[in-house]
Amino acid sequence: MNSIKIDPTWKKALKLEFQKPYWKELAEKVRYQYRTKKVYPKAANIFRAFDLCPLDQVKVVIIGQDPYHGANQANGLSFSVSDGIPFPPSLKNIFQEIQSDLKIIPLPSGDLTRWATQGVLMLNSVLTVLAGNPASHSGIGWEQFTDSVIQTLNAKRSHIVYLLWGKYAQNKGTVINKDQNLVLTSGHPSPYSASLFFNKHHFSQCNKYLVENGIEPIDWR
C-alpha cells in the first residue's frame, strides 16, 4: 500500500481497493511488463490523472478506453498527448467540437494538463498498454480498479459532469446517479463515429450545469 504513488485524497478513498487480491496480481503483472517490455505511459505517469485532479476537486469526468500505444504519445490523461506530438484523430475532433460549440479556438497543444488542473478527471479505463499493441492490458484488472474509481466518485461527490463518448464509456458509467450529476452521452470522437459526436454541445452544456450549481466552469481552450 505505501508503495503506491497516487494523490493522497485518492489513496485514502481507494484504500480498500488497494488491499484486494486482484490489485496485488495487477500490480505484479504491470511491474513485470515495465521491467521486460516497452509500456506506455511512463511508469511515473500511470496515476497522473489522479495526481492532477484530487478527489475533492473533480468537476468533470471524461472516460477513455486505454492509453495511446505510439511512441511518446500517452501522458497519463485520456485523449491527451505530450507536447510536440501530432494530434490523434479523436483529439482533433474534440477540438473541432469545442470550437464549434463554444466559438473559441483551442490552444495548439494536445497536452490536456490545462483541463486536468481545473478539475477534469481524464480517466482511461485501462491505465497501461504495450507499445504498438492496443488494448494489450485489457482484462488484467485495470477495469475493476477504474470501476471502483467511478463508484467512489458516485458515493462521495455530486454535481459532477460525466462525458461518456461511445458505448464503452457509457457502459462504464451505468452506476452514475443521474439525479445528482449530469451525464452526457454521444458517439465516440474517433473518425468511425464522429458524426454521432459532433454538434452535441457537450462543452457548453457542461459549463452551464457547473455554473448553475455554483461551480467555476472549465476553460476548454
Tab-separated table of C-alpha atoms in Angstrom:
chain	number	residue	atom	x	y	z
A	1	MET	CA	0.000	0.000	0.000
A	2	ASN	CA	2.726	2.514	0.938
A	3	SER	CA	4.488	1.916	-2.384
A	4	ILE	CA	1.507	3.209	-4.417
A	5	LYS	CA	2.342	6.725	-5.567
A	6	ILE	CA	-1.025	8.416	-6.084
A	7	ASP	CA	-2.604	11.633	-4.817
A	8	PRO	CA	-3.398	11.302	-1.071
A	9	THR	CA	-7.129	12.013	-1.448
A	10	TRP	CA	-7.463	9.107	-3.875
A	11	LYS	CA	-5.141	6.872	-1.863
A	12	LYS	CA	-7.344	7.282	1.200
A	13	ALA	CA	-10.622	6.800	-0.696
A	14	LEU	CA	-9.363	3.710	-2.564
A	15	LYS	CA	-7.569	2.176	0.417
A	16	LEU	CA	-9.737	-0.959	0.468
A	17	GLU	CA	-9.317	-1.421	-3.282
A	18	PHE	CA	-5.541	-1.496	-2.930
A	19	GLN	CA	-5.888	-4.329	-0.404
A	20	LYS	CA	-7.875	-6.666	-2.676
A	21	PRO	CA	-6.238	-9.781	-4.193
A	22	TYR	CA	-6.830	-8.642	-7.780
A	23	TRP	CA	-4.848	-5.454	-7.129
A	24	LYS	CA	-1.807	-7.392	-5.970
A	25	GLU	CA	-1.923	-9.557	-9.118
A	26	LEU	CA	-2.421	-6.499	-11.327
A	27	ALA	CA	0.478	-4.619	-9.738
A	28	GLU	CA	2.803	-7.605	-10.144
A	29	LYS	CA	1.867	-8.069	-13.815
A	30	VAL	CA	2.313	-4.392	-14.612
A	31	ARG	CA	5.656	-4.136	-12.800
A	32	TYR	CA	6.942	-7.199	-14.679
A	33	GLN	CA	5.835	-5.738	-18.025
A	34	TYR	CA	7.594	-2.433	-17.308
A	35	ARG	CA	10.768	-4.327	-16.448
A	36	THR	CA	10.764	-6.575	-19.516
A	37	LYS	CA	8.903	-4.704	-22.299
A	38	LYS	CA	8.087	-1.232	-23.603
A	39	VAL	CA	4.962	0.013	-21.845
A	40	TYR	CA	3.125	3.347	-22.041
A	41	PRO	CA	2.753	5.782	-20.389
A	42	LYS	CA	5.950	6.220	-18.395
A	43	ALA	CA	5.545	4.473	-15.040
A	44	ALA	CA	5.600	7.807	-13.218
A	45	ASN	CA	2.530	8.899	-15.230
A	46	ILE	CA	0.260	5.885	-14.620
A	47	PHE	CA	-1.720	7.792	-11.984
A	48	ARG	CA	-1.163	11.261	-13.438
A	49	ALA	CA	-4.894	11.863	-13.983
A	50	PHE	CA	-5.447	11.396	-10.248
A	51	ASP	CA	-2.409	13.422	-9.200
A	52	LEU	CA	-3.533	16.432	-11.242
A	53	CYS	CA	-7.166	16.150	-10.149
A	54	PRO	CA	-7.676	15.236	-6.464
A	55	LEU	CA	-10.953	13.587	-5.465
A	56	ASP	CA	-12.394	16.699	-3.817
A	57	GLN	CA	-11.655	18.865	-6.880
A	58	VAL	CA	-13.282	16.752	-9.611
A	59	LYS	CA	-15.831	18.726	-11.648
A	60	VAL	CA	-15.882	16.731	-14.886
A	61	VAL	CA	-15.003	13.134	-15.802
A	62	ILE	CA	-14.009	12.146	-19.350
A	63	ILE	CA	-13.713	8.382	-19.769
A	64	GLY	CA	-11.369	6.922	-22.367
A	65	GLN	CA	-10.501	3.300	-23.120
A	66	ASP	CA	-6.741	2.706	-22.893
A	67	PRO	CA	-3.599	4.810	-23.437
A	68	TYR	CA	-2.210	5.609	-26.871
A	69	HIS	CA	0.251	2.911	-27.890
A	70	GLY	CA	2.519	5.019	-30.133
A	71	ALA	CA	5.912	6.365	-29.094
A	72	ASN	CA	5.762	9.370	-26.750
A	73	GLN	CA	2.003	9.799	-27.154
A	74	ALA	CA	0.463	8.683	-23.840
A	75	ASN	CA	0.957	11.008	-20.870
A	76	GLY	CA	-1.471	9.550	-18.337
A	77	LEU	CA	-4.565	11.542	-19.336
A	78	SER	CA	-7.295	10.141	-21.575
A	79	PHE	CA	-7.256	11.627	-25.119
A	80	SER	CA	-4.201	13.776	-24.243
A	81	VAL	CA	-0.796	13.618	-25.931
A	82	SER	CA	2.521	15.114	-24.930
A	83	ASP	CA	3.591	18.432	-26.425
A	84	GLY	CA	5.121	18.187	-29.877
A	85	ILE	CA	3.169	15.041	-30.771
A	86	PRO	CA	0.707	15.290	-33.696
A	87	PHE	CA	-2.925	15.248	-32.594
A	88	PRO	CA	-4.570	11.821	-32.944
A	89	PRO	CA	-7.854	11.894	-34.911
A	90	SER	CA	-10.087	11.710	-31.808
A	91	LEU	CA	-8.371	14.690	-30.217
A	92	LYS	CA	-8.664	16.671	-33.466
A	93	ASN	CA	-12.396	16.005	-33.430
A	94	ILE	CA	-12.719	17.003	-29.762
A	95	PHE	CA	-11.023	20.324	-30.510
A	96	GLN	CA	-13.225	20.795	-33.582
A	97	GLU	CA	-16.359	20.300	-31.470
A	98	ILE	CA	-15.092	22.736	-28.814
A	99	GLN	CA	-14.502	25.352	-31.497
A	100	SER	CA	-17.956	24.808	-32.986
A	101	ASP	CA	-19.763	24.651	-29.632
A	102	LEU	CA	-18.035	27.424	-27.676
A	103	LYS	CA	-16.788	29.606	-30.555
A	104	ILE	CA	-13.261	29.515	-29.146
A	105	ILE	CA	-10.022	28.243	-30.682
A	106	PRO	CA	-8.298	25.588	-28.538
A	107	LEU	CA	-4.636	26.125	-27.749
A	108	PRO	CA	-2.169	24.474	-30.168
A	109	SER	CA	-1.177	21.832	-27.620
A	110	GLY	CA	-2.526	18.321	-27.260
A	111	ASP	CA	-1.363	18.131	-23.639
A	112	LEU	CA	-4.615	18.447	-21.687
A	113	THR	CA	-2.941	19.078	-18.342
A	114	ARG	CA	-4.594	22.504	-18.533
A	115	TRP	CA	-8.011	20.824	-18.238
A	116	ALA	CA	-6.961	18.341	-15.563
A	117	THR	CA	-5.713	21.073	-13.217
A	118	GLN	CA	-9.143	22.757	-13.459
A	119	GLY	CA	-10.926	19.637	-12.213
A	120	VAL	CA	-11.343	17.451	-15.303
A	121	LEU	CA	-10.540	13.826	-14.423
A	122	MET	CA	-9.305	12.379	-17.708
A	123	LEU	CA	-9.748	8.726	-16.834
A	124	ASN	CA	-8.779	5.845	-19.074
A	125	SER	CA	-10.484	2.568	-18.175
A	126	VAL	CA	-7.161	0.759	-18.622
A	127	LEU	CA	-4.129	2.705	-17.409
A	128	THR	CA	-1.260	0.982	-19.254
A	129	VAL	CA	-0.592	-0.547	-22.681
A	130	LEU	CA	2.215	-2.369	-24.505
A	131	ALA	CA	3.936	-0.317	-27.195
A	132	GLY	CA	2.279	-0.834	-30.563
A	133	ASN	CA	-0.334	-3.189	-29.144
A	134	PRO	CA	-3.692	-1.526	-28.421
A	135	ALA	CA	-5.836	-2.975	-25.614
A	136	SER	CA	-2.970	-5.288	-24.638
A	137	HIS	CA	-3.529	-4.602	-20.925
A	138	SER	CA	-7.293	-5.014	-21.062
A	139	GLY	CA	-8.678	-7.718	-18.812
A	140	ILE	CA	-5.799	-7.836	-16.320
A	141	GLY	CA	-7.579	-5.860	-13.593
A	142	TRP	CA	-7.456	-2.203	-14.547
A	143	GLU	CA	-11.159	-2.154	-15.440
A	144	GLN	CA	-12.083	-3.322	-11.933
A	145	PHE	CA	-9.929	-0.586	-10.448
A	146	THR	CA	-11.359	2.202	-12.589
A	147	ASP	CA	-14.901	0.927	-11.975
A	148	SER	CA	-14.178	1.441	-8.282
A	149	VAL	CA	-12.966	4.976	-9.036
A	150	ILE	CA	-16.321	5.824	-10.640
A	151	GLN	CA	-18.213	4.152	-7.788
A	152	THR	CA	-16.167	6.177	-5.284
A	153	LEU	CA	-16.983	9.424	-7.058
A	154	ASN	CA	-20.636	8.427	-7.224
A	155	ALA	CA	-20.715	7.729	-3.479
A	156	LYS	CA	-18.674	10.684	-2.226
A	157	ARG	CA	-19.363	13.508	-4.700
A	158	SER	CA	-22.271	15.077	-6.564
A	159	HIS	CA	-22.805	17.726	-9.265
A	160	ILE	CA	-20.115	16.204	-11.466
A	161	VAL	CA	-20.460	16.243	-15.258
A	162	TYR	CA	-19.696	12.879	-16.874
A	163	LEU	CA	-18.843	12.959	-20.595
A	164	LEU	CA	-19.427	9.442	-21.881
A	165	TRP	CA	-18.417	9.218	-25.529
A	166	GLY	CA	-19.083	5.870	-27.165
A	167	LYS	CA	-20.669	2.634	-25.934
A	168	TYR	CA	-17.608	1.593	-23.938
A	169	ALA	CA	-17.674	4.726	-21.787
A	170	GLN	CA	-21.458	4.604	-21.493
A	171	ASN	CA	-21.359	1.023	-20.186
A	172	LYS	CA	-18.680	2.080	-17.703
A	173	GLY	CA	-20.928	4.861	-16.436
A	174	THR	CA	-24.107	2.898	-15.781
A	175	VAL	CA	-23.621	3.190	-11.983
A	176	ILE	CA	-23.680	7.004	-12.020
A	177	ASN	CA	-26.546	8.659	-10.155
A	178	LYS	CA	-28.183	10.799	-12.838
A	179	ASP	CA	-30.285	12.689	-10.290
A	180	GLN	CA	-27.204	14.094	-8.563
A	181	ASN	CA	-24.901	14.503	-11.568
A	182	LEU	CA	-25.104	15.434	-15.250
A	183	VAL	CA	-24.418	12.538	-17.634
A	184	LEU	CA	-23.899	13.490	-21.293
A	185	THR	CA	-23.593	10.751	-23.913
A	186	SER	CA	-22.708	10.666	-27.601
A	187	GLY	CA	-20.790	8.671	-30.152
A	188	HIS	CA	-17.028	8.363	-29.720
A	189	PRO	CA	-14.958	11.180	-31.267
A	190	SER	CA	-12.955	8.737	-33.396
A	191	PRO	CA	-13.404	9.160	-37.173
A	192	TYR	CA	-15.532	5.980	-37.270
A	193	SER	CA	-18.307	7.528	-35.174
A	194	ALA	CA	-17.585	11.264	-35.190
A	195	SER	CA	-20.908	12.011	-36.906
A	196	LEU	CA	-22.550	10.848	-33.659
A	197	PHE	CA	-20.193	13.045	-31.599
A	198	PHE	CA	-20.362	16.375	-33.396
A	199	ASN	CA	-22.991	19.018	-32.604
A	200	LYS	CA	-23.971	17.581	-29.215
A	201	HIS	CA	-22.825	20.775	-27.441
A	202	HIS	CA	-21.421	18.839	-24.502
A	203	PHE	CA	-18.917	21.518	-23.563
A	204	SER	CA	-21.443	24.346	-23.319
A	205	GLN	CA	-23.931	22.081	-21.526
A	206	CYS	CA	-21.201	21.090	-19.083
A	207	ASN	CA	-20.286	24.666	-18.219
A	208	LYS	CA	-23.940	25.709	-17.936
A	209	TYR	CA	-24.561	22.923	-15.401
A	210	LEU	CA	-21.457	23.813	-13.390
A	211	VAL	CA	-22.415	27.490	-13.217
A	212	GLU	CA	-25.994	26.631	-12.228
A	213	ASN	CA	-24.571	24.642	-9.322
A	214	GLY	CA	-22.223	27.393	-8.181
A	215	ILE	CA	-19.105	25.727	-9.612
A	216	GLU	CA	-16.433	27.528	-11.627
A	217	PRO	CA	-16.781	26.491	-15.296
A	218	ILE	CA	-13.966	24.917	-17.311
A	219	ASP	CA	-11.865	26.931	-19.726
A	220	TRP	CA	-11.843	24.411	-22.589
A	221	ARG	CA	-9.192	26.177	-24.663
